[in-house]
PDB file of C-alpha atoms in Angstrom:
ATOM      1  CA  UNK F   1      -2.961  -0.202 -36.907  1.00 49.00           C
ATOM      2  CA  UNK F   2      -0.508   0.814 -33.993  1.00 56.00           C
ATOM      3  CA  UNK F   3       0.899  -2.323 -31.135  1.00 55.00           C
ATOM      4  CA  UNK F   4      -1.449  -2.088 -28.834  1.00 59.00           C
ATOM      5  CA  UNK F   5      -4.486  -1.675 -31.312  1.00 54.00           C
ATOM      6  CA  UNK F   6      -3.055  -5.136 -32.708  1.00 53.00           C
ATOM      7  CA  UNK F   7      -2.574  -6.960 -29.321  1.00 51.00           C
ATOM      8  CA  UNK F   8      -6.205  -5.899 -27.953  1.00 49.00           C
ATOM      9  CA  UNK F   9      -7.059  -7.308 -31.801  1.00 50.00           C
ATOM     10  CA  UNK F  10      -4.630 -10.746 -31.587  1.00 48.00           C
ATOM     11  CA  UNK F  11      -6.227 -10.734 -27.914  1.00 53.00           C
ATOM     12  CA  UNK F  12      -9.653 -10.586 -28.459  1.00 54.00           C
ATOM     13  CA  UNK F  13     -10.112 -13.118 -31.070  1.00 54.00           C
ATOM     14  CA  UNK F  14      -9.169 -11.275 -34.250  1.00 56.00           C
ATOM     15  CA  UNK F  15      -5.628 -12.692 -36.796  1.00 53.00           C
ATOM     16  CA  UNK F  16      -3.062 -13.961 -35.448  1.00 51.00           C
ATOM     17  CA  UNK F  17      -0.519 -12.429 -37.538  1.00 52.00           C
ATOM     18  CA  UNK F  18       2.478 -13.692 -36.772  1.00 52.00           C
ATOM     19  CA  UNK F  19       1.951 -16.160 -33.754  1.00 61.00           C
ATOM     20  CA  UNK F  20       2.549 -19.918 -32.727  1.00 70.00           C
ATOM     21  CA  UNK F  21       0.695 -21.897 -30.794  1.00 73.00           C
ATOM     22  CA  UNK F  22       1.449 -25.750 -32.320  1.00 85.00           C
ATOM     23  CA  UNK F  23       3.415 -27.878 -30.091  1.00 91.00           C
ATOM     24  CA  UNK F  24       5.583 -29.993 -33.014  1.00 94.00           C
ATOM     25  CA  UNK F  25       6.818 -25.997 -34.341  1.00 94.00           C
ATOM     26  CA  UNK F  26       7.434 -25.200 -30.777  1.00 96.00           C
ATOM     27  CA  UNK F  27       9.665 -28.563 -30.285  1.00 97.00           C
ATOM     28  CA  UNK F  28      11.874 -28.329 -33.159  1.00 98.00           C
ATOM     29  CA  UNK F  29      12.272 -25.093 -32.394  1.00 98.00           C
ATOM     30  CA  UNK F  30      13.780 -25.980 -28.823  1.00 98.00           C
ATOM     31  CA  UNK F  31      16.040 -28.551 -30.260  1.00 98.00           C
ATOM     32  CA  UNK F  32      17.961 -25.921 -32.317  1.00 98.00           C
ATOM     33  CA  UNK F  33      17.529 -23.876 -29.674  1.00 98.00           C
ATOM     34  CA  UNK F  34      19.638 -26.264 -27.277  1.00 98.00           C
ATOM     35  CA  UNK F  35      22.151 -27.706 -29.943  1.00 98.00           C
ATOM     36  CA  UNK F  36      23.405 -24.106 -30.491  1.00 98.00           C
ATOM     37  CA  UNK F  37      23.438 -22.695 -27.084  1.00 98.00           C
ATOM     38  CA  UNK F  38      24.436 -25.643 -25.096  1.00 92.00           C
ATOM     39  CA  UNK F  39      25.498 -25.748 -21.334  1.00 94.00           C
ATOM     40  CA  UNK F  40      23.514 -26.901 -18.284  1.00 98.00           C
ATOM     41  CA  UNK F  41      19.711 -24.765 -18.615  1.00 98.00           C
ATOM     42  CA  UNK F  42      20.123 -23.736 -15.244  1.00 97.00           C
ATOM     43  CA  UNK F  43      23.455 -21.822 -16.065  1.00 98.00           C
ATOM     44  CA  UNK F  44      22.411 -20.084 -19.192  1.00 99.00           C
ATOM     45  CA  UNK F  45      20.393 -17.162 -18.924  1.00 99.00           C
ATOM     46  CA  UNK F  46      18.456 -16.009 -22.418  1.00 99.00           C
ATOM     47  CA  UNK F  47      17.346 -12.436 -23.330  1.00 99.00           C
ATOM     48  CA  UNK F  48      13.925 -12.020 -25.252  1.00 99.00           C
ATOM     49  CA  UNK F  49      13.684  -8.691 -26.788  1.00 99.00           C
ATOM     50  CA  UNK F  50      10.072  -7.896 -28.105  1.00 96.00           C
ATOM     51  CA  UNK F  51       8.177 -10.821 -26.475  1.00 96.00           C
ATOM     52  CA  UNK F  52       4.423 -10.048 -26.861  1.00 92.00           C
ATOM     53  CA  UNK F  53       3.508 -13.320 -24.757  1.00 93.00           C
ATOM     54  CA  UNK F  54       5.148 -15.749 -27.060  1.00 94.00           C
ATOM     55  CA  UNK F  55       4.535 -19.791 -25.704  1.00 95.00           C
ATOM     56  CA  UNK F  56       8.616 -20.723 -26.085  1.00 97.00           C
ATOM     57  CA  UNK F  57       9.579 -18.183 -22.751  1.00 98.00           C
ATOM     58  CA  UNK F  58       6.739 -20.261 -21.245  1.00 98.00           C
ATOM     59  CA  UNK F  59       8.729 -24.149 -22.839  1.00 98.00           C
ATOM     60  CA  UNK F  60      11.963 -22.248 -22.563  1.00 99.00           C
ATOM     61  CA  UNK F  61      11.691 -22.056 -18.477  1.00 99.00           C
ATOM     62  CA  UNK F  62      10.477 -25.751 -18.275  1.00 98.00           C
ATOM     63  CA  UNK F  63      13.648 -26.118 -19.796  1.00 98.00           C
ATOM     64  CA  UNK F  64      15.647 -24.456 -16.561  1.00 99.00           C
ATOM     65  CA  UNK F  65      15.719 -21.294 -18.887  1.00 99.00           C
ATOM     66  CA  UNK F  66      16.605 -18.489 -17.115  1.00 99.00           C
ATOM     67  CA  UNK F  67      14.756 -15.389 -19.126  1.00 99.00           C
ATOM     68  CA  UNK F  68      14.194 -11.967 -19.100  1.00 99.00           C
ATOM     69  CA  UNK F  69      11.913 -10.370 -22.145  1.00 99.00           C
ATOM     70  CA  UNK F  70      10.771  -7.239 -22.950  1.00 99.00           C
ATOM     71  CA  UNK F  71       8.693  -5.708 -24.912  1.00 97.00           C
ATOM     72  CA  UNK F  72       6.522  -2.327 -25.459  1.00 93.00           C
ATOM     73  CA  UNK F  73       3.200  -3.073 -25.049  1.00 92.00           C
ATOM     74  CA  UNK F  74       1.191  -3.579 -21.585  1.00 94.00           C
ATOM     75  CA  UNK F  75      -1.423  -5.750 -22.823  1.00 92.00           C
ATOM     76  CA  UNK F  76       1.261  -7.813 -24.503  1.00 91.00           C
ATOM     77  CA  UNK F  77       2.819  -9.087 -21.336  1.00 96.00           C
ATOM     78  CA  UNK F  78      -0.213  -9.514 -19.247  1.00 95.00           C
ATOM     79  CA  UNK F  79      -1.019 -12.014 -21.918  1.00 92.00           C
ATOM     80  CA  UNK F  80       2.826 -13.193 -21.235  1.00 96.00           C
ATOM     81  CA  UNK F  81       1.576 -13.548 -16.728  1.00 97.00           C
ATOM     82  CA  UNK F  82      -0.774 -15.752 -17.459  1.00 94.00           C
ATOM     83  CA  UNK F  83       1.067 -18.133 -18.667  1.00 95.00           C
ATOM     84  CA  UNK F  84       2.948 -18.964 -15.331  1.00 96.00           C
ATOM     85  CA  UNK F  85       0.044 -19.255 -13.461  1.00 89.00           C
ATOM     86  CA  UNK F  86      -1.222 -16.877 -10.320  1.00 92.00           C
ATOM     87  CA  UNK F  87      -0.843 -12.998 -10.471  1.00 93.00           C
ATOM     88  CA  UNK F  88       0.030 -13.429  -6.772  1.00 94.00           C
ATOM     89  CA  UNK F  89       3.458 -15.127  -7.993  1.00 97.00           C
ATOM     90  CA  UNK F  90       4.549 -11.793  -9.195  1.00 98.00           C
ATOM     91  CA  UNK F  91       6.059  -8.421  -7.450  1.00 98.00           C
ATOM     92  CA  UNK F  92       5.980  -5.277  -9.298  1.00 98.00           C
ATOM     93  CA  UNK F  93       8.847  -2.839  -9.775  1.00 98.00           C
ATOM     94  CA  UNK F  94       8.885   0.701 -11.692  1.00 98.00           C
ATOM     95  CA  UNK F  95      12.649   2.315 -12.543  1.00 96.00           C
ATOM     96  CA  UNK F  96      13.330   4.263 -15.311  1.00 95.00           C
ATOM     97  CA  UNK F  97      10.103   5.173 -17.678  1.00 96.00           C
ATOM     98  CA  UNK F  98       9.866   0.792 -17.098  1.00 98.00           C
ATOM     99  CA  UNK F  99       7.562  -1.576 -15.414  1.00 98.00           C
ATOM    100  CA  UNK F 100       9.958  -4.363 -14.167  1.00 99.00           C
ATOM    101  CA  UNK F 101       7.403  -8.023 -13.784  1.00 98.00           C
ATOM    102  CA  UNK F 102       9.788 -10.390 -11.211  1.00 98.00           C
ATOM    103  CA  UNK F 103       8.615 -14.239 -10.898  1.00 98.00           C
ATOM    104  CA  UNK F 104       8.483 -15.866  -7.751  1.00 98.00           C
ATOM    105  CA  UNK F 105      10.861 -18.532  -9.098  1.00 98.00           C
ATOM    106  CA  UNK F 106      13.831 -15.658  -9.921  1.00 98.00           C
ATOM    107  CA  UNK F 107      14.358 -16.936 -12.969  1.00 99.00           C
ATOM    108  CA  UNK F 108      11.763 -15.070 -15.148  1.00 99.00           C
ATOM    109  CA  UNK F 109      10.931 -10.960 -15.207  1.00 99.00           C
ATOM    110  CA  UNK F 110       8.841  -9.467 -17.792  1.00 99.00           C
ATOM    111  CA  UNK F 111       9.968  -5.889 -18.205  1.00 99.00           C
ATOM    112  CA  UNK F 112       7.395  -3.396 -20.209  1.00 98.00           C
ATOM    113  CA  UNK F 113       9.923  -0.955 -22.161  1.00 98.00           C
ATOM    114  CA  UNK F 114      11.428   0.716 -25.001  1.00 97.00           C
ATOM    115  CA  UNK F 115      13.807  -1.908 -26.415  1.00 97.00           C
ATOM    116  CA  UNK F 116      15.861   0.771 -27.493  1.00 98.00           C
ATOM    117  CA  UNK F 117      17.070   2.198 -24.092  1.00 98.00           C
ATOM    118  CA  UNK F 118      20.114   1.689 -22.686  1.00 98.00           C
ATOM    119  CA  UNK F 119      19.926  -0.457 -20.242  1.00 98.00           C
ATOM    120  CA  UNK F 120      23.465  -0.614 -18.082  1.00 98.00           C
ATOM    121  CA  UNK F 121      22.206  -3.193 -15.863  1.00 98.00           C
ATOM    122  CA  UNK F 122      21.804  -5.583 -18.151  1.00 99.00           C
ATOM    123  CA  UNK F 123      25.219  -5.208 -19.950  1.00 99.00           C
ATOM    124  CA  UNK F 124      27.112  -8.417 -20.392  1.00 99.00           C
ATOM    125  CA  UNK F 125      23.731  -9.824 -18.900  1.00 98.00           C
ATOM    126  CA  UNK F 126      23.099 -13.015 -20.965  1.00 99.00           C
ATOM    127  CA  UNK F 127      24.358 -16.182 -22.677  1.00 99.00           C
ATOM    128  CA  UNK F 128      21.299 -16.153 -25.931  1.00 99.00           C
ATOM    129  CA  UNK F 129      19.638 -14.296 -27.262  1.00 99.00           C
ATOM    130  CA  UNK F 130      15.696 -15.504 -28.515  1.00 98.00           C
ATOM    131  CA  UNK F 131      14.892 -13.566 -31.607  1.00 98.00           C
ATOM    132  CA  UNK F 132      11.488 -14.663 -32.869  1.00 97.00           C
ATOM    133  CA  UNK F 133      10.485 -12.479 -35.576  1.00 96.00           C
ATOM    134  CA  UNK F 134      11.462  -9.330 -33.404  1.00 96.00           C
ATOM    135  CA  UNK F 135      14.654  -7.623 -36.076  1.00 98.00           C
ATOM    136  CA  UNK F 136      12.351  -9.182 -38.383  1.00 97.00           C
ATOM    137  CA  UNK F 137       9.155  -6.685 -37.130  1.00 94.00           C
ATOM    138  CA  UNK F 138      11.409  -3.995 -37.520  1.00 96.00           C
ATOM    139  CA  UNK F 139      11.729  -1.309 -39.960  1.00 95.00           C
ATOM    140  CA  UNK F 140      15.366  -0.406 -40.710  1.00 94.00           C
ATOM    141  CA  UNK F 141      16.427   3.151 -39.574  1.00 95.00           C
ATOM    142  CA  UNK F 142      15.687   0.704 -36.485  1.00 97.00           C
ATOM    143  CA  UNK F 143      17.436  -2.151 -37.039  1.00 98.00           C
ATOM    144  CA  UNK F 144      21.360   0.015 -35.516  1.00 98.00           C
ATOM    145  CA  UNK F 145      19.448   0.749 -32.228  1.00 98.00           C
ATOM    146  CA  UNK F 146      18.126  -2.239 -31.514  1.00 98.00           C
ATOM    147  CA  UNK F 147      20.708  -4.152 -32.472  1.00 99.00           C
ATOM    148  CA  UNK F 148      23.030  -2.137 -30.173  1.00 98.00           C
ATOM    149  CA  UNK F 149      21.335  -2.626 -27.193  1.00 99.00           C
ATOM    150  CA  UNK F 150      21.551  -6.735 -27.855  1.00 99.00           C
ATOM    151  CA  UNK F 151      25.967  -6.497 -28.762  1.00 99.00           C
ATOM    152  CA  UNK F 152      25.875  -5.403 -24.955  1.00 99.00           C
ATOM    153  CA  UNK F 153      23.700  -6.809 -23.682  1.00 99.00           C
ATOM    154  CA  UNK F 154      25.064 -10.311 -25.094  1.00 99.00           C
ATOM    155  CA  UNK F 155      28.481 -11.717 -23.388  1.00 99.00           C
ATOM    156  CA  UNK F 156      31.539 -12.442 -25.289  1.00 98.00           C
ATOM    157  CA  UNK F 157      31.306 -15.561 -27.618  1.00 98.00           C
ATOM    158  CA  UNK F 158      27.353 -15.684 -26.771  1.00 99.00           C
ATOM    159  CA  UNK F 159      24.394 -17.260 -28.400  1.00 99.00           C
ATOM    160  CA  UNK F 160      21.635 -15.851 -30.469  1.00 99.00           C
ATOM    161  CA  UNK F 161      18.561 -17.861 -32.366  1.00 99.00           C
ATOM    162  CA  UNK F 162      16.917 -15.691 -34.980  1.00 99.00           C
ATOM    163  CA  UNK F 163      14.026 -16.908 -36.004  1.00 98.00           C
ATOM    164  CA  UNK F 164      12.658 -14.792 -39.351  1.00 98.00           C
ATOM    165  CA  UNK F 165      10.236 -14.338 -42.417  1.00 97.00           C
ATOM    166  CA  UNK F 166      11.555 -15.297 -46.755  1.00 98.00           C
ATOM    167  CA  UNK F 167       9.274 -14.505 -49.065  1.00 96.00           C
ATOM    168  CA  UNK F 168       9.603 -16.494 -52.542  1.00 93.00           C
ATOM    169  CA  UNK F 169      10.058 -13.574 -54.231  1.00 94.00           C
ATOM    170  CA  UNK F 170      12.848 -12.270 -51.837  1.00 94.00           C
ATOM    171  CA  UNK F 171      14.110  -9.340 -53.959  1.00 91.00           C
ATOM    172  CA  UNK F 172      11.171  -7.600 -54.540  1.00 92.00           C
ATOM    173  CA  UNK F 173       9.485  -7.614 -51.872  1.00 92.00           C
ATOM    174  CA  UNK F 174      11.637  -7.238 -49.129  1.00 90.00           C
ATOM    175  CA  UNK F 175      11.067  -3.525 -48.453  1.00 92.00           C
ATOM    176  CA  UNK F 176       7.727  -4.264 -47.745  1.00 92.00           C
ATOM    177  CA  UNK F 177       6.403  -5.317 -44.029  1.00 91.00           C
ATOM    178  CA  UNK F 178       6.334  -5.772 -41.502  1.00 91.00           C
ATOM    179  CA  UNK F 179       7.216  -8.855 -41.582  1.00 93.00           C
ATOM    180  CA  UNK F 180       9.259  -7.967 -43.435  1.00 96.00           C
ATOM    181  CA  UNK F 181      11.801 -10.848 -46.145  1.00 97.00           C
ATOM    182  CA  UNK F 182      15.611 -11.699 -44.996  1.00 98.00           C
ATOM    183  CA  UNK F 183      18.302 -13.402 -46.144  1.00 98.00           C
ATOM    184  CA  UNK F 184      21.600 -13.880 -44.170  1.00 98.00           C
ATOM    185  CA  UNK F 185      22.873 -10.598 -46.034  1.00 97.00           C
ATOM    186  CA  UNK F 186      20.181  -8.936 -44.703  1.00 97.00           C
ATOM    187  CA  UNK F 187      21.199  -9.521 -41.014  1.00 98.00           C
ATOM    188  CA  UNK F 188      24.372  -9.384 -41.544  1.00 98.00           C
ATOM    189  CA  UNK F 189      24.190  -5.667 -42.553  1.00 97.00           C
ATOM    190  CA  UNK F 190      26.956  -3.516 -41.009  1.00 96.00           C
ATOM    191  CA  UNK F 191      24.253  -1.267 -39.196  1.00 95.00           C
ATOM    192  CA  UNK F 192      22.389  -4.490 -38.060  1.00 98.00           C
ATOM    193  CA  UNK F 193      24.349  -7.823 -36.551  1.00 98.00           C
ATOM    194  CA  UNK F 194      27.090  -7.895 -38.737  1.00 98.00           C
ATOM    195  CA  UNK F 195      29.087  -5.563 -36.371  1.00 96.00           C
ATOM    196  CA  UNK F 196      29.381  -6.775 -33.507  1.00 98.00           C
ATOM    197  CA  UNK F 197      28.381 -11.143 -34.557  1.00 99.00           C
ATOM    198  CA  UNK F 198      29.183 -13.378 -37.205  1.00 99.00           C
ATOM    199  CA  UNK F 199      27.010 -15.145 -38.627  1.00 99.00           C
ATOM    200  CA  UNK F 200      27.797 -19.331 -38.350  1.00 99.00           C
ATOM    201  CA  UNK F 201      24.566 -20.821 -39.687  1.00 98.00           C
ATOM    202  CA  UNK F 202      21.615 -20.152 -42.198  1.00 98.00           C
ATOM    203  CA  UNK F 203      18.991 -23.233 -40.697  1.00 99.00           C
ATOM    204  CA  UNK F 204      16.777 -22.713 -43.479  1.00 98.00           C
ATOM    205  CA  UNK F 205      13.085 -23.659 -42.510  1.00 98.00           C
ATOM    206  CA  UNK F 206      12.981 -24.421 -39.430  1.00 98.00           C
ATOM    207  CA  UNK F 207       9.233 -25.920 -39.207  1.00 97.00           C
ATOM    208  CA  UNK F 208       5.831 -25.079 -41.876  1.00 94.00           C
ATOM    209  CA  UNK F 209       4.112 -21.271 -40.565  1.00 91.00           C
ATOM    210  CA  UNK F 210      -0.001 -21.245 -42.013  1.00 84.00           C
ATOM    211  CA  UNK F 211       1.778 -17.800 -43.609  1.00 84.00           C
ATOM    212  CA  UNK F 212       2.869 -17.802 -47.545  1.00 88.00           C
ATOM    213  CA  UNK F 213       5.573 -17.002 -47.035  1.00 93.00           C
ATOM    214  CA  UNK F 214       8.978 -19.682 -44.829  1.00 97.00           C
ATOM    215  CA  UNK F 215       9.256 -19.717 -40.789  1.00 97.00           C
ATOM    216  CA  UNK F 216      13.674 -19.059 -41.602  1.00 98.00           C
ATOM    217  CA  UNK F 217      16.092 -19.672 -38.470  1.00 99.00           C
ATOM    218  CA  UNK F 218      19.861 -18.409 -38.328  1.00 99.00           C
ATOM    219  CA  UNK F 219      22.709 -19.117 -35.863  1.00 99.00           C
ATOM    220  CA  UNK F 220      24.584 -15.839 -34.675  1.00 99.00           C
ATOM    221  CA  UNK F 221      27.392 -15.553 -31.919  1.00 99.00           C
ATOM    222  CA  UNK F 222      28.632 -12.528 -30.328  1.00 99.00           C
ATOM    223  CA  UNK F 223      32.554 -12.151 -31.886  1.00 97.00           C
TER     224      UNK F 223
END
């Protein structure tokens, strides 16, 4: 099943997969994000790769942050737009094989396109990244290109808040996915985040999930 089919199944009431709709989980994630990102939200710009329709985007917006998201699946982005209210609040632009929806607030852009495509206009643009299960959804041969793009977009000293799955039988199951089971050493491989980022802290389980694995967190800092 491809990503478009997966999203069509989710939207039509099928298996929710990785989706987290629990308010308590969102509050815990937000508290950790604020702790490590710091600064005034109104002066903080966040990049959210492979965002889907993650409710945390709207929550971060409601807390004063500015956000740019990207996802390949139009249906997922349409679901995200609905969280912000009226369709009339959005303007559409198309360029470089990408659709960009801009919110009237001036603080949200939702991009439909390839996360691996180089985008010079985003370089050195973001103070932080909110990565929930995005890196952990990628096959190993895609991780280098993904992390290269992230490193281009994040300012020096910027923060990556990353959530990923961890199975109890990690060594036996780490090649099974997505979602892939990840430890800090997997995330910080030189072909992944390790080339341009420092690992600040392994947070352990950040909140409970209904799947038979842990939802763990990591804080990274741009070198």
